[in-house]
mmCIF file of C-alpha atoms in Angstrom:
data_model
loop_
_atom_site.group_PDB
_atom_site.id
_atom_site.type_symbol
_atom_site.label_atom_id
_atom_site.label_comp_id
_atom_site.label_asym_id
_atom_site.label_seq_id
_atom_site.Cartn_x
_atom_site.Cartn_y
_atom_site.Cartn_z
ATOM 1 C CA MET A 245 101.962 58.667 -2.678
ATOM 2 C CA THR A 246 99.022 56.124 -1.366
ATOM 3 C CA MET A 247 99.521 54.267 1.939
ATOM 4 C CA GLN A 248 98.334 50.915 1.607
ATOM 5 C CA ALA A 249 97.853 49.462 5.664
ATOM 6 C CA ILE A 250 99.270 49.680 9.061
ATOM 7 C CA VAL A 251 101.642 46.314 9.862
ATOM 8 C CA PHE A 252 102.661 45.747 13.011
ATOM 9 C CA THR A 253 104.853 43.240 15.517
ATOM 10 C CA THR A 254 103.721 42.591 18.957
ATOM 11 C CA ASN A 255 104.680 40.931 21.762
ATOM 12 C CA THR A 256 102.533 42.143 25.190
ATOM 13 C CA GLY A 257 99.853 43.689 23.050
ATOM 14 C CA SER A 258 101.118 47.157 22.903
ATOM 15 C CA THR A 259 102.033 48.163 19.586
ATOM 16 C CA GLU A 260 98.794 45.778 18.633
ATOM 17 C CA ARG A 261 96.399 48.344 20.298
ATOM 18 C CA TYR A 262 98.459 51.438 19.208
ATOM 19 C CA ALA A 263 98.419 50.131 15.807
ATOM 20 C CA LYS A 264 94.168 49.598 16.084
ATOM 21 C CA LEU A 265 93.889 53.408 17.619
ATOM 22 C CA LEU A 266 95.992 54.344 13.768
ATOM 23 C CA ALA A 267 94.096 52.242 11.567
ATOM 24 C CA HIS A 268 90.565 53.620 13.448
ATOM 25 C CA GLU A 269 92.019 57.272 13.099
ATOM 26 C CA THR A 270 93.489 57.189 9.341
ATOM 27 C CA GLY A 271 91.532 54.563 8.085
ATOM 28 C CA LEU A 272 93.972 52.021 6.711
ATOM 29 C CA PRO A 273 94.038 48.290 7.319
ATOM 30 C CA ALA A 274 96.270 47.072 10.215
ATOM 31 C CA TYR A 275 97.937 43.400 9.449
ATOM 32 C CA THR A 276 100.178 41.874 11.980
ATOM 33 C CA LEU A 277 103.506 41.173 10.086
ATOM 34 C CA GLU A 278 101.868 37.568 8.746
ATOM 35 C CA GLU A 279 98.955 38.445 7.882
ATOM 36 C CA ALA A 280 100.151 41.623 5.554
ATOM 37 C CA LYS A 281 102.229 38.616 3.847
ATOM 38 C CA GLU A 282 98.460 37.520 2.391
ATOM 39 C CA ASN A 283 97.172 40.682 2.287
ATOM 40 C CA VAL A 284 99.914 43.570 1.456
ATOM 41 C CA THR A 285 100.968 43.820 -2.036
ATOM 42 C CA PRO A 286 105.054 43.609 -1.854
ATOM 43 C CA GLY A 287 106.580 46.945 -2.093
ATOM 44 C CA ALA A 288 103.581 48.095 -0.949
ATOM 45 C CA ASP A 289 103.791 51.425 1.264
ATOM 46 C CA ILE A 290 103.128 51.108 4.709
ATOM 47 C CA ILE A 291 103.517 52.027 8.746
ATOM 48 C CA TYR A 292 105.589 49.568 10.294
ATOM 49 C CA MET A 293 105.207 49.482 13.768
ATOM 50 C CA GLY A 294 107.465 47.137 16.331
ATOM 51 C CA TRP A 295 107.984 46.779 20.096
ATOM 52 C CA ILE A 296 111.581 48.090 20.918
ATOM 53 C CA MET A 297 113.854 45.204 22.538
ATOM 54 C CA ALA A 298 117.650 45.964 23.057
ATOM 55 C CA GLY A 299 117.470 49.401 21.063
ATOM 56 C CA ASN A 300 116.092 47.320 18.099
ATOM 57 C CA VAL A 301 112.763 47.234 16.144
ATOM 58 C CA LYS A 302 111.042 44.102 16.429
ATOM 59 C CA GLY A 303 110.204 43.033 12.678
ATOM 60 C CA TYR A 304 111.568 46.229 10.992
ATOM 61 C CA ALA A 305 113.722 44.388 8.541
ATOM 62 C CA THR A 306 111.810 42.098 7.214
ATOM 63 C CA ALA A 307 109.083 44.786 6.511
ATOM 64 C CA ALA A 308 111.968 46.704 4.802
ATOM 65 C CA LYS A 309 113.243 43.845 2.828
ATOM 66 C CA ARG A 310 108.824 43.745 1.638
ATOM 67 C CA TYR A 311 107.588 47.094 1.651
ATOM 68 C CA LYS A 312 108.037 50.824 1.278
ATOM 69 C CA VAL A 313 108.461 51.597 4.718
ATOM 70 C CA ARG A 314 107.365 55.479 4.783
ATOM 71 C CA ALA A 315 107.415 55.739 8.933
ATOM 72 C CA VAL A 316 108.156 53.406 11.912
ATOM 73 C CA CYS A 317 106.358 53.666 15.130
ATOM 74 C CA ALA A 318 109.061 51.807 18.330
ATOM 75 C CA VAL A 319 106.768 50.962 21.025
ATOM 76 C CA GLY A 320 108.795 50.878 24.285
ATOM 77 C CA MET A 321 109.062 51.627 27.800
ATOM 78 C CA GLY A 322 110.903 55.028 27.991
ATOM 79 C CA ARG A 323 108.407 58.015 27.165
ATOM 80 C CA THR A 324 106.704 58.892 23.493
ATOM 81 C CA GLY A 325 109.170 61.016 21.674
ATOM 82 C CA SER A 326 112.238 59.167 23.615
ATOM 83 C CA GLN A 327 115.358 57.519 22.549
ATOM 84 C CA LEU A 328 114.983 58.234 18.909
ATOM 85 C CA ASP A 329 118.724 58.363 17.977
ATOM 86 C CA ASP A 330 119.433 55.160 19.653
ATOM 87 C CA VAL A 331 116.525 53.234 17.922
ATOM 88 C CA ARG A 332 117.514 54.893 14.739
ATOM 89 C CA ASP A 333 120.727 53.217 14.780
ATOM 90 C CA LYS A 334 120.158 50.083 15.642
ATOM 91 C CA ALA A 335 117.551 49.184 14.204
ATOM 92 C CA HIS A 336 119.413 51.009 10.945
ATOM 93 C CA ILE A 337 115.858 52.842 10.085
ATOM 94 C CA PRO A 338 117.655 55.123 7.638
ATOM 95 C CA VAL A 339 117.390 58.837 8.383
ATOM 96 C CA GLU A 340 114.896 60.054 5.480
ATOM 97 C CA ILE A 341 112.142 57.480 7.364
ATOM 98 C CA PRO A 342 110.027 59.494 10.121
ATOM 99 C CA LEU A 343 110.265 57.565 13.149
ATOM 100 C CA PHE A 344 108.286 57.989 15.881
ATOM 101 C CA THR A 345 108.115 56.130 19.413
ATOM 102 C CA LEU A 346 105.624 55.546 21.573
ATOM 103 C CA GLN A 347 105.340 53.891 25.523
ATOM 104 C CA GLY A 348 103.665 51.154 25.690
ATOM 105 C CA ASN A 349 103.432 48.798 28.353
ATOM 106 C CA PHE A 350 105.167 46.552 30.537
ATOM 107 C CA ALA A 351 104.151 43.141 31.393
ATOM 108 C CA ILE A 352 106.480 40.919 32.378
ATOM 109 C CA LYS A 353 104.147 37.964 33.051
ATOM 110 C CA LYS A 354 102.246 38.765 28.960
ATOM 111 C CA LEU A 355 106.132 38.114 28.323
ATOM 112 C CA HIS A 356 106.899 34.269 26.653
ATOM 113 C CA GLY A 357 110.407 32.192 26.861
ATOM 114 C CA PHE A 358 113.473 34.010 26.588
ATOM 115 C CA TYR A 359 111.927 37.673 26.606
ATOM 116 C CA ARG A 360 110.168 36.698 29.875
ATOM 117 C CA LEU A 361 114.015 35.501 30.810
ATOM 118 C CA MET A 362 115.704 38.144 29.930
ATOM 119 C CA MET A 363 113.280 40.983 31.560
ATOM 120 C CA GLU A 364 112.862 38.764 34.721
ATOM 121 C CA VAL A 365 116.668 39.304 34.511
ATOM 122 C CA MET A 366 117.044 42.856 33.739
ATOM 123 C CA VAL A 367 114.146 43.859 36.674
ATOM 124 C CA LYS A 368 116.731 42.512 39.140
ATOM 125 C CA THR A 369 119.480 44.149 37.585
ATOM 126 C CA VAL A 370 119.030 47.173 36.250
ATOM 127 C CA GLY A 371 115.668 47.792 38.426
ATOM 128 C CA LYS A 372 117.125 47.261 41.830
ATOM 129 C CA LYS A 373 120.384 48.939 41.511
ATOM 130 C CA LEU A 374 118.172 51.863 39.601
ATOM 131 C CA ALA A 375 115.812 51.592 42.510
ATOM 132 C CA SER A 376 118.867 52.572 44.994
ATOM 133 C CA LYS A 377 120.149 55.736 43.002
ATOM 134 C CA GLU A 378 120.130 58.626 44.407
ATOM 135 C CA ASN A 379 118.840 61.709 42.654
ATOM 136 C CA ARG A 380 116.671 59.529 40.276
ATOM 137 C CA THR A 381 115.563 62.074 37.641
ATOM 138 C CA PRO A 382 111.568 61.945 37.590
ATOM 139 C CA GLU A 383 112.267 59.556 33.911
ATOM 140 C CA GLU A 384 114.403 57.288 36.115
ATOM 141 C CA ASP A 385 110.938 57.124 38.582
ATOM 142 C CA GLU A 386 109.005 56.080 36.231
ATOM 143 C CA ILE A 387 111.166 52.967 34.795
ATOM 144 C CA VAL A 388 112.097 52.004 38.251
ATOM 145 C CA GLU A 389 107.844 52.069 38.861
ATOM 146 C CA MET A 390 107.468 50.048 35.502
ATOM 147 C CA MET A 391 109.729 47.805 36.464
ATOM 148 C CA LEU A 392 108.252 46.983 40.018
ATOM 149 C CA HIS A 393 104.968 47.383 39.522
ATOM 150 C CA GLY A 394 103.836 47.326 35.462
ATOM 151 C CA GLY A 395 101.349 49.467 34.071
ATOM 152 C CA ASP A 396 99.628 50.615 30.752
ATOM 153 C CA TRP A 397 101.541 53.908 29.102
ATOM 154 C CA ILE A 398 99.035 53.840 25.958
ATOM 155 C CA LYS A 399 97.691 56.629 24.644
ATOM 156 C CA ALA A 400 95.457 57.800 22.109
ATOM 157 C CA GLU A 401 97.104 61.328 22.315
ATOM 158 C CA TYR A 402 100.685 59.252 21.497
ATOM 159 C CA LEU A 403 99.734 58.978 18.492
ATOM 160 C CA LYS A 404 99.297 63.099 17.181
ATOM 161 C CA ALA A 405 102.853 63.549 15.681
ATOM 162 C CA VAL A 406 102.663 60.413 13.770
ATOM 163 C CA LEU A 407 98.736 61.404 12.887
ATOM 164 C CA GLU A 408 100.197 64.938 11.880
ATOM 165 C CA TRP A 409 102.818 63.327 9.439
ATOM 166 C CA TYR A 410 100.248 61.152 7.941
ATOM 167 C CA GLN A 411 98.223 63.854 7.054
ATOM 168 C CA LYS A 412 101.013 66.080 5.324
ATOM 169 C CA GLU A 413 101.481 63.153 3.420
ATOM 170 C CA ARG A 414 98.356 62.988 2.276
ATOM 171 C CA GLU A 415 98.185 66.318 1.030
#
């Protein structure tokens, strides 16, 4: 199989940064979903990267209708490699398509419109409830920290599993 491109949707820039890192490592071009309409042939083999919103991968359904999605990288607040079953289920990603979750950034001020309002409400409700919880897990501590102070957890090494998969596909 010959992969033709990395296609992505981003909101605060995390997914775009991961797409550019992956493009650098693989030599594949990276396009936004909108740019791909003019640059990637319908039906082409692609890696799709999108951001997680309420467990769903934004733009995946649109990309899957236009291209042959060979792998999905979903960028969200959770730890890299977490939430796989939940994301696969909510986004309706078939089990035969590899799914990778990557921890991104949390920057409420970079969100726009409805998404910003929704996350502000979530921080006020879920964040405060979680902050007052006794005996939080380390992952819950990270989420509280992220919600209260924002942060950036994008790391090239989080793409290791994606790159291993990609190398096997090229063999």
